[in-house]
XYZ file of C-alpha atoms in Angstrom:
568
model
C 124.749 111.971 76.515
C 124.387 112.819 80.188
C 125.043 109.855 82.490
C 123.138 109.032 85.616
C 125.318 108.941 88.697
C 123.956 106.695 91.411
C 126.602 107.771 93.843
C 128.327 105.658 96.419
C 126.417 102.876 98.086
C 128.016 102.139 101.426
C 127.928 98.654 102.900
C 126.479 98.064 106.346
C 127.962 94.865 107.834
C 126.068 95.358 111.155
C 122.443 95.327 109.961
C 119.918 96.636 107.456
C 119.990 100.044 105.848
C 122.864 102.501 105.449
C 125.351 102.715 108.299
C 124.870 105.607 110.694
C 128.437 106.744 110.297
C 128.074 107.153 106.558
C 124.902 109.290 106.572
C 126.619 112.719 106.713
C 129.085 111.627 104.065
C 126.410 110.984 101.448
C 126.247 114.065 99.304
C 123.409 112.775 97.124
C 121.239 111.539 100.012
C 117.738 113.116 99.733
C 116.743 115.391 102.554
C 113.676 114.784 104.760
C 113.061 111.265 103.416
C 111.575 109.135 106.202
C 113.231 105.847 106.919
C 111.919 103.179 109.261
C 114.015 100.199 110.254
C 112.190 96.875 110.160
C 112.759 93.254 110.889
C 111.933 90.168 108.892
C 108.659 89.535 110.778
C 107.305 93.055 110.126
C 104.669 93.705 107.512
C 105.760 95.778 104.566
C 103.607 98.449 102.959
C 104.160 100.425 99.826
C 107.482 102.243 99.601
C 106.192 104.941 97.290
C 102.867 105.708 95.599
C 103.436 107.958 92.618
C 99.716 108.145 91.802
C 98.362 109.215 95.168
C 98.476 112.970 94.373
C 96.106 112.392 91.509
C 93.884 109.671 92.967
C 93.388 111.190 96.431
C 89.928 112.891 96.418
C 90.632 114.698 99.715
C 93.794 116.288 98.470
C 94.142 119.948 99.447
C 94.288 121.763 96.144
C 95.199 125.076 97.834
C 98.333 123.633 99.348
C 99.779 121.209 96.876
C 102.897 120.973 98.978
C 101.003 119.313 101.842
C 103.308 116.608 103.307
C 100.351 114.222 103.490
C 100.268 114.274 99.722
C 103.826 113.131 99.472
C 104.479 109.976 97.589
C 106.536 108.794 100.543
C 103.886 109.488 103.181
C 103.065 106.336 105.238
C 100.605 107.672 107.810
C 97.467 107.109 105.772
C 98.438 103.679 104.504
C 96.539 100.965 106.391
C 98.740 98.266 104.939
C 101.773 99.691 106.713
C 102.296 97.944 110.021
C 103.991 99.674 112.925
C 102.240 103.076 112.632
C 98.813 102.253 114.124
C 98.815 99.882 117.015
C 95.118 99.070 116.650
C 95.768 97.326 113.348
C 98.266 95.006 114.968
C 95.575 93.634 117.272
C 93.660 92.264 114.270
C 96.754 90.741 112.735
C 97.035 86.954 112.957
C 99.714 84.708 111.610
C 98.538 82.167 109.095
C 100.009 78.701 109.028
C 101.615 78.327 105.656
C 102.079 74.587 105.922
C 100.108 72.534 103.406
C 97.090 70.640 104.800
C 97.649 66.967 105.637
C 96.894 64.497 102.888
C 93.607 62.616 103.437
C 93.862 59.059 104.663
C 91.494 56.307 103.720
C 88.942 54.731 106.030
C 86.347 55.984 108.500
C 88.802 56.035 111.423
C 90.658 59.068 110.013
C 87.391 60.964 109.539
C 86.408 60.480 113.147
C 89.837 61.570 114.366
C 89.744 64.634 112.135
C 86.358 65.716 113.475
C 87.739 65.974 117.001
C 90.054 68.809 115.985
C 87.376 70.910 114.337
C 85.704 73.940 115.787
C 82.528 73.329 117.831
C 80.155 74.831 115.324
C 81.757 72.866 112.523
C 81.415 69.657 114.532
C 77.727 70.393 115.078
C 77.256 70.810 111.358
C 78.939 67.479 110.730
C 76.697 65.798 113.304
C 73.605 67.250 111.669
C 74.836 66.135 108.261
C 75.391 62.596 109.531
C 71.902 62.581 111.044
C 70.407 63.609 107.725
C 72.321 60.878 105.914
C 71.192 58.331 108.513
C 67.566 59.411 108.024
C 67.910 59.007 104.265
C 69.437 55.548 104.690
C 66.710 54.521 107.135
C 64.027 55.747 104.751
C 65.650 53.788 101.923
C 65.717 50.599 104.013
C 62.089 51.083 105.010
C 61.160 51.575 101.378
C 62.937 48.355 100.383
C 61.374 46.516 103.320
C 57.862 47.487 102.291
C 58.658 46.543 98.698
C 59.583 43.058 99.902
C 56.144 42.700 101.468
C 52.665 42.496 100.031
C 51.972 44.529 96.918
C 55.450 45.869 96.389
C 56.590 42.591 94.897
C 54.164 42.830 92.004
C 55.173 46.417 91.324
C 58.878 45.646 91.509
C 58.669 42.864 88.936
C 56.296 44.433 86.465
C 58.682 43.550 83.675
C 58.022 39.836 84.203
C 54.815 38.802 82.495
C 53.054 36.579 85.025
C 50.102 34.501 83.890
C 46.969 33.728 85.809
C 46.936 30.303 87.452
C 43.515 29.630 85.919
C 41.968 30.838 82.702
C 39.189 33.300 83.486
C 36.221 32.255 81.401
C 33.863 34.898 79.933
C 30.801 33.382 81.623
C 32.332 33.791 85.078
C 30.835 36.555 87.162
C 33.247 38.591 89.269
C 31.657 39.340 92.644
C 34.359 41.198 94.524
C 38.036 42.106 94.530
C 40.052 42.598 97.708
C 43.356 44.481 97.758
C 46.120 43.088 99.960
C 46.397 46.414 101.752
C 43.206 45.584 103.640
C 44.670 42.263 104.819
C 47.473 43.905 106.792
C 44.984 45.617 109.123
C 43.052 42.466 110.071
C 43.434 40.704 113.406
C 41.600 37.808 115.022
C 42.519 35.510 117.897
C 41.477 31.861 118.101
C 41.707 29.513 121.076
C 43.934 26.446 121.066
C 42.697 23.787 118.628
C 41.542 20.305 119.520
C 42.573 17.098 117.761
C 39.641 15.181 116.318
C 41.599 12.354 114.702
C 45.152 11.234 113.879
C 45.870 9.021 110.874
C 48.916 7.541 109.211
C 52.325 6.426 110.467
C 55.598 8.269 111.166
C 59.216 7.168 111.005
C 61.864 8.564 113.336
C 64.164 11.389 112.301
C 67.833 10.550 111.723
C 69.776 13.006 113.881
C 73.009 12.347 111.994
C 71.747 14.759 109.339
C 72.052 17.599 111.852
C 75.841 17.209 111.508
C 75.901 17.410 107.712
C 78.078 20.241 106.389
C 79.174 21.267 102.885
C 82.447 19.408 103.494
C 80.683 16.088 104.163
C 77.639 16.575 101.957
C 75.253 13.697 101.266
C 73.773 12.731 97.962
C 70.029 13.178 97.662
C 68.429 9.783 97.128
C 65.407 8.922 95.029
C 62.411 7.085 96.430
C 60.630 5.457 93.533
C 58.381 3.164 95.552
C 56.900 5.629 98.060
C 53.710 7.449 97.161
C 52.851 10.989 98.187
C 49.234 12.093 98.375
C 47.967 15.631 97.738
C 44.256 15.120 98.189
C 41.934 18.100 98.157
C 39.381 18.816 100.879
C 36.177 17.410 99.401
C 37.900 14.192 98.231
C 39.122 13.424 101.753
C 36.964 10.617 103.211
C 37.742 11.704 106.783
C 36.579 15.278 106.125
C 33.420 13.960 104.463
C 32.727 11.881 107.545
C 33.340 14.840 109.878
C 31.083 17.039 107.731
C 28.280 14.464 107.924
C 28.700 14.447 111.700
C 28.399 18.269 111.790
C 31.752 18.629 113.492
C 32.383 22.013 111.860
C 31.108 24.597 109.395
C 34.296 25.332 107.421
C 36.644 22.651 106.035
C 40.093 23.053 104.472
C 43.651 21.681 104.416
C 46.817 23.174 105.851
C 48.120 23.867 102.347
C 45.037 25.902 101.450
C 44.923 27.732 104.791
C 48.608 28.647 104.576
C 48.042 30.067 101.086
C 45.254 32.287 102.412
C 47.153 33.318 105.528
C 50.287 34.299 103.574
C 48.457 35.722 100.566
C 49.808 39.242 101.129
C 53.347 37.917 100.574
C 52.538 36.148 97.306
C 53.589 37.350 93.859
C 52.651 34.457 91.595
C 49.019 33.807 90.786
C 47.118 31.071 92.624
C 43.504 30.015 92.928
C 41.295 28.277 95.506
C 37.917 26.730 94.731
C 35.191 27.534 97.281
C 32.038 25.450 97.507
C 29.041 26.555 99.557
C 26.907 23.506 100.342
C 24.013 24.233 102.693
C 25.435 25.987 105.707
C 28.891 24.495 105.161
C 31.917 25.923 103.368
C 34.620 23.846 101.652
C 37.943 25.278 100.452
C 39.341 23.113 97.634
C 42.147 23.123 95.122
C 41.933 22.145 91.495
C 43.536 19.003 90.089
C 47.064 19.906 89.051
C 46.882 23.164 90.944
C 49.900 25.357 91.608
C 49.379 24.633 95.296
C 50.823 21.139 94.725
C 54.141 22.675 93.642
C 56.626 24.912 95.436
C 57.482 28.370 94.193
C 61.150 29.303 93.782
C 62.497 32.866 93.841
C 58.953 34.191 93.972
C 59.836 37.364 95.883
C 63.268 37.869 94.326
C 64.265 41.017 92.490
C 66.041 38.963 89.824
C 63.557 37.785 87.168
C 63.777 34.155 86.111
C 63.916 33.038 82.464
C 60.505 33.134 80.833
C 61.060 30.158 78.524
C 59.086 27.294 80.029
C 61.538 24.640 78.800
C 64.458 26.390 80.508
C 65.639 24.449 83.561
C 65.708 27.726 85.523
C 62.231 28.906 84.572
C 59.683 29.412 87.315
C 57.676 26.319 86.393
C 60.685 24.022 85.962
C 62.117 25.147 89.293
C 58.785 24.613 91.065
C 58.610 21.023 89.778
C 62.227 20.458 90.761
C 61.608 21.946 94.235
C 58.603 19.654 94.786
C 60.688 16.644 93.754
C 63.540 17.689 96.092
C 61.196 18.385 98.981
C 59.486 15.007 98.786
C 62.706 13.014 98.519
C 64.415 15.002 101.272
C 61.515 14.385 103.666
C 62.059 10.613 103.298
C 65.847 10.480 103.192
C 66.421 12.078 106.607
C 64.433 9.309 108.333
C 65.585 6.097 110.006
C 64.174 3.559 107.591
C 64.409 0.465 109.784
C 60.727 -0.408 109.833
C 60.143 1.137 113.246
C 57.128 3.436 112.952
C 54.769 5.338 115.209
C 51.202 4.442 114.241
C 48.009 6.286 115.126
C 44.293 5.621 115.478
C 43.687 4.997 111.790
C 45.977 4.165 108.860
C 46.641 6.455 105.963
C 43.153 7.161 104.526
C 44.424 7.563 100.950
C 46.647 4.462 100.648
C 45.579 1.100 99.322
C 46.286 -2.014 101.304
C 49.880 -3.154 100.929
C 50.956 0.085 99.242
C 54.183 1.706 100.427
C 53.512 5.289 101.380
C 55.658 8.160 102.574
C 56.101 8.856 106.269
C 53.281 11.243 107.113
C 50.674 11.739 109.806
C 47.437 13.640 109.313
C 46.082 15.623 112.236
C 42.444 16.626 111.807
C 42.119 19.652 114.044
C 39.264 21.999 114.910
C 39.399 25.726 115.671
C 36.563 27.864 116.997
C 36.036 30.903 114.758
C 32.819 32.277 116.237
C 29.944 31.414 118.518
C 28.796 28.290 116.661
C 31.242 28.406 113.740
C 34.112 25.916 113.734
C 36.873 25.229 111.199
C 38.352 21.774 110.621
C 41.641 21.431 108.757
C 43.824 18.469 107.837
C 47.393 19.188 108.934
C 50.514 17.169 108.150
C 53.698 16.244 110.005
C 56.439 14.182 108.392
C 58.483 12.726 111.246
C 58.827 12.191 114.971
C 61.740 12.309 117.396
C 62.070 11.295 121.016
C 63.437 13.942 123.393
C 63.605 13.118 127.123
C 61.246 10.184 126.613
C 58.724 12.504 124.967
C 57.778 12.358 121.315
C 57.964 15.547 119.291
C 56.475 16.050 115.848
C 58.612 17.447 113.024
C 57.918 19.018 109.652
C 60.546 18.473 106.963
C 61.120 20.908 104.107
C 64.015 21.658 101.788
C 65.306 24.856 100.224
C 67.041 24.342 96.906
C 69.945 26.211 95.332
C 69.982 26.150 91.551
C 72.362 28.898 90.378
C 74.413 31.293 92.484
C 74.164 34.075 89.912
C 70.477 34.468 90.793
C 70.820 34.346 94.568
C 74.265 35.956 94.849
C 75.262 33.639 97.726
C 77.257 30.431 97.298
C 75.916 27.958 99.847
C 79.018 25.777 99.762
C 81.157 28.692 100.900
C 78.755 30.510 103.246
C 76.742 27.816 105.041
C 79.407 27.013 107.620
C 80.625 30.533 108.360
C 77.666 32.766 107.431
C 74.536 30.653 107.798
C 72.542 33.713 108.853
C 73.392 35.469 105.591
C 72.206 32.446 103.605
C 68.917 32.339 105.506
C 68.443 36.098 105.095
C 68.903 35.739 101.332
C 66.344 32.925 101.226
C 63.913 35.008 103.277
C 64.276 37.763 100.705
C 63.924 35.539 97.640
C 61.381 33.013 99.000
C 59.452 34.958 101.638
C 56.099 33.445 100.690
C 57.286 29.828 100.637
C 59.054 30.044 104.001
C 56.050 31.784 105.553
C 53.710 29.041 104.290
C 55.956 26.317 105.705
C 55.995 28.118 109.050
C 52.203 28.474 109.047
C 51.763 24.773 108.257
C 54.066 23.844 111.159
C 52.105 26.126 113.517
C 48.751 24.732 112.360
C 49.968 21.174 112.961
C 51.470 22.185 116.353
C 54.813 20.745 115.273
C 57.514 21.030 117.911
C 60.253 21.609 115.354
C 60.542 22.460 111.673
C 63.611 21.139 109.888
C 64.921 23.089 106.901
C 67.304 21.331 104.559
C 69.692 23.104 102.220
C 69.830 21.120 98.985
C 71.932 22.192 96.013
C 72.536 20.950 92.512
C 75.696 18.969 91.902
C 76.289 21.323 88.971
C 74.286 24.468 88.112
C 73.232 22.964 84.756
C 72.327 19.544 86.191
C 68.796 19.595 87.608
C 68.627 15.818 88.131
C 71.300 15.247 90.773
C 71.417 17.043 94.106
C 73.293 16.983 97.407
C 72.263 17.850 100.965
C 74.586 20.525 102.368
C 73.022 21.173 105.796
C 69.912 20.633 107.922
C 68.840 23.251 110.477
C 65.997 23.086 112.994
C 63.781 25.944 114.186
C 60.889 26.246 116.582
C 57.910 27.350 114.467
C 56.645 30.192 116.657
C 60.125 31.609 117.213
C 60.824 31.423 113.493
C 57.475 33.120 112.802
C 58.479 36.022 115.043
C 61.821 36.195 113.243
C 60.194 36.553 109.800
C 57.537 38.996 111.107
C 54.651 36.562 110.768
C 51.733 37.583 112.965
C 49.384 34.721 113.869
C 46.553 37.093 114.752
C 46.791 38.672 111.314
C 46.823 35.217 109.684
C 43.568 34.224 111.343
C 42.112 37.662 110.653
C 42.557 37.048 106.912
C 40.881 33.631 107.121
C 38.026 34.952 109.247
C 37.312 37.830 106.835
C 37.240 35.524 103.791
C 35.022 33.016 105.612
C 32.582 35.760 106.631
C 32.512 37.032 103.057
C 31.854 33.576 101.597
C 29.162 32.733 104.150
C 27.131 35.621 102.752
C 27.178 34.068 99.271
C 24.470 31.828 97.892
C 24.945 28.105 97.510
C 27.189 27.319 94.588
C 30.792 27.165 93.435
C 33.225 30.068 93.482
C 36.898 30.574 92.824
C 39.277 32.908 94.628
C 42.057 34.030 92.246
C 45.198 35.993 93.010
C 45.678 38.620 90.333
C 48.877 37.853 88.384
C 49.979 41.481 88.150
C 48.321 43.312 91.053
C 48.375 42.795 94.833
C 44.755 41.734 95.111
C 42.432 38.734 94.956
C 39.174 38.379 93.067
C 36.133 36.207 93.765
C 34.326 34.725 90.741
C 31.088 32.809 90.591
C 31.653 29.802 88.324
C 29.368 27.074 86.911
C 28.731 24.025 89.046
C 30.627 21.771 86.599
C 33.693 23.997 86.493
C 37.034 22.210 87.042
C 35.367 18.790 86.894
C 36.616 16.007 84.648
C 34.184 16.998 81.917
C 35.203 20.660 82.133
C 37.791 20.816 79.381
C 40.077 23.793 79.186
C 42.104 24.631 76.118
C 45.192 22.391 76.230
C 48.675 23.752 75.818
C 50.454 23.151 72.517
C 52.599 20.045 72.561
C 55.829 21.997 72.246
C 54.932 24.056 75.350
C 54.113 21.087 77.538
C 56.810 20.252 80.074
C 58.238 16.807 79.533
C 58.952 14.486 82.485
C 62.398 14.675 84.020
C 64.255 11.651 82.637
C 67.831 10.987 83.656
C 69.224 9.153 80.671
C 72.744 9.244 81.995
C 71.968 6.927 84.914
C 69.362 4.958 83.067
C 66.823 6.035 85.663
C 63.133 6.478 85.227
C 60.894 9.508 85.446
C 61.268 11.770 88.504
C 58.405 14.161 87.968
C 55.521 14.196 90.433
C 52.486 13.295 88.352
C 48.896 13.790 89.324
C 46.405 10.939 89.252
C 42.967 12.519 88.907
C 41.082 9.437 89.989
C 42.981 8.884 93.268
C 43.783 12.590 93.863
C 47.380 11.700 94.686
C 50.817 12.725 93.534
C 53.291 9.947 93.037
C 57.022 10.361 92.773
C 58.678 7.729 90.673
C 62.382 7.504 90.125
């Protein structure tokens, strides 16, 4: 077997390649083999291409011994650096270091963007603008859902019932979508006071310093009576109507419901009576207007079971009870009262009544059309030897899992977040309170934050804080436009003045953002107009606190006296 002799391989201690002194001594060194010295930073091409003679289409077939066809020819190889200087100009070293590991947080992203190329930075700016536009559009969409008709669409899953049973003999005359209300505008001059009745107690300013750390127990006032008398049962309004003081008559509760109707979700109804050339806006006995809605505009649906303590009806009764007791607890009950021209027109002689003053005020709607409304204020305070009227209302917390905000933890440090959550969940109720304060020209509206002692105990409550707001400033904060409010009232009054004499009912649709006007019989909603009663198991029982041995705390309606009494 013939061996393969590789010959001697000399060692070059001075550099790369064979030593120069040993070249003539190599007998087996191939002749005419090109050799190019190189350094470590040089690019390396192919050493030999044994297939180029066969794969080269431009190969000269007549001269197969062409040196350019040699397997060791480097001149035509573009990958070989050092032969063509033009190729070196396009060569660029690439950083072989691994990219830095990403850090968390927005600060690193902003620092990284500064090192990017200009065009890349522009692309990032455009991308951020697009994301900002999407986020702004999403917020606008949620904002519009929180207003007017969006609430009904958002909570379609909850089966709301009409506040009044629509009878088959009722004739529907018109239906008005809420979208038309948002475009209305009407300005009215300053109102004039026709009469002031009742008596007011002074506000206790120590409640302004109440915090969750020094909370106060909500007391029960079993001896004070609260009156919720409708328009036509008010003897003062009857007297003013006989004197032709106005054409349209209503109460602040009814007007606020109309003015804030586009924010409502639950169904409500208002009875309208056209008598001669006069118009009376009434409420039914036991109407929903006597109660306070809770979580009406919230995205979280409440339990549908009526006997559940967190159902919409149970919470509205509880809120009315809290609101009435809170309005009397924050007063200085030392017998010192501010009295007005006439006493309380609904109280019997010697009867203890709640601190309230009724302001009968008149607004000019048109040339010879005036509106008279009975407005309420609950307290008075002296500031710089001047008396200021106050309205007193209470927000109630029942379970943090529905609101998502714990008042006991957030009221001291993040009171704005608590108020923002309430504005989202109770937009209609807060707007109505603000409208009532503006109608009564109250100098301040006090909002109390009242919470349950325990989420499952709806009998006992504590006052966590009391905050005061100027009504018109608060209205601007919640985007409540007074011109739009009066525009809604003016449009409904004009519509009703075109109707014939008779009785009508204005009903908010329970599932759609619209109201309907029905013509009803003259004896509708009277004492002899009997509606189908609820089954006994569905009727809500009075709130009885057996643990303390207390009495009933539910506000009950006396049909004969048109008053709501709170007994405890």
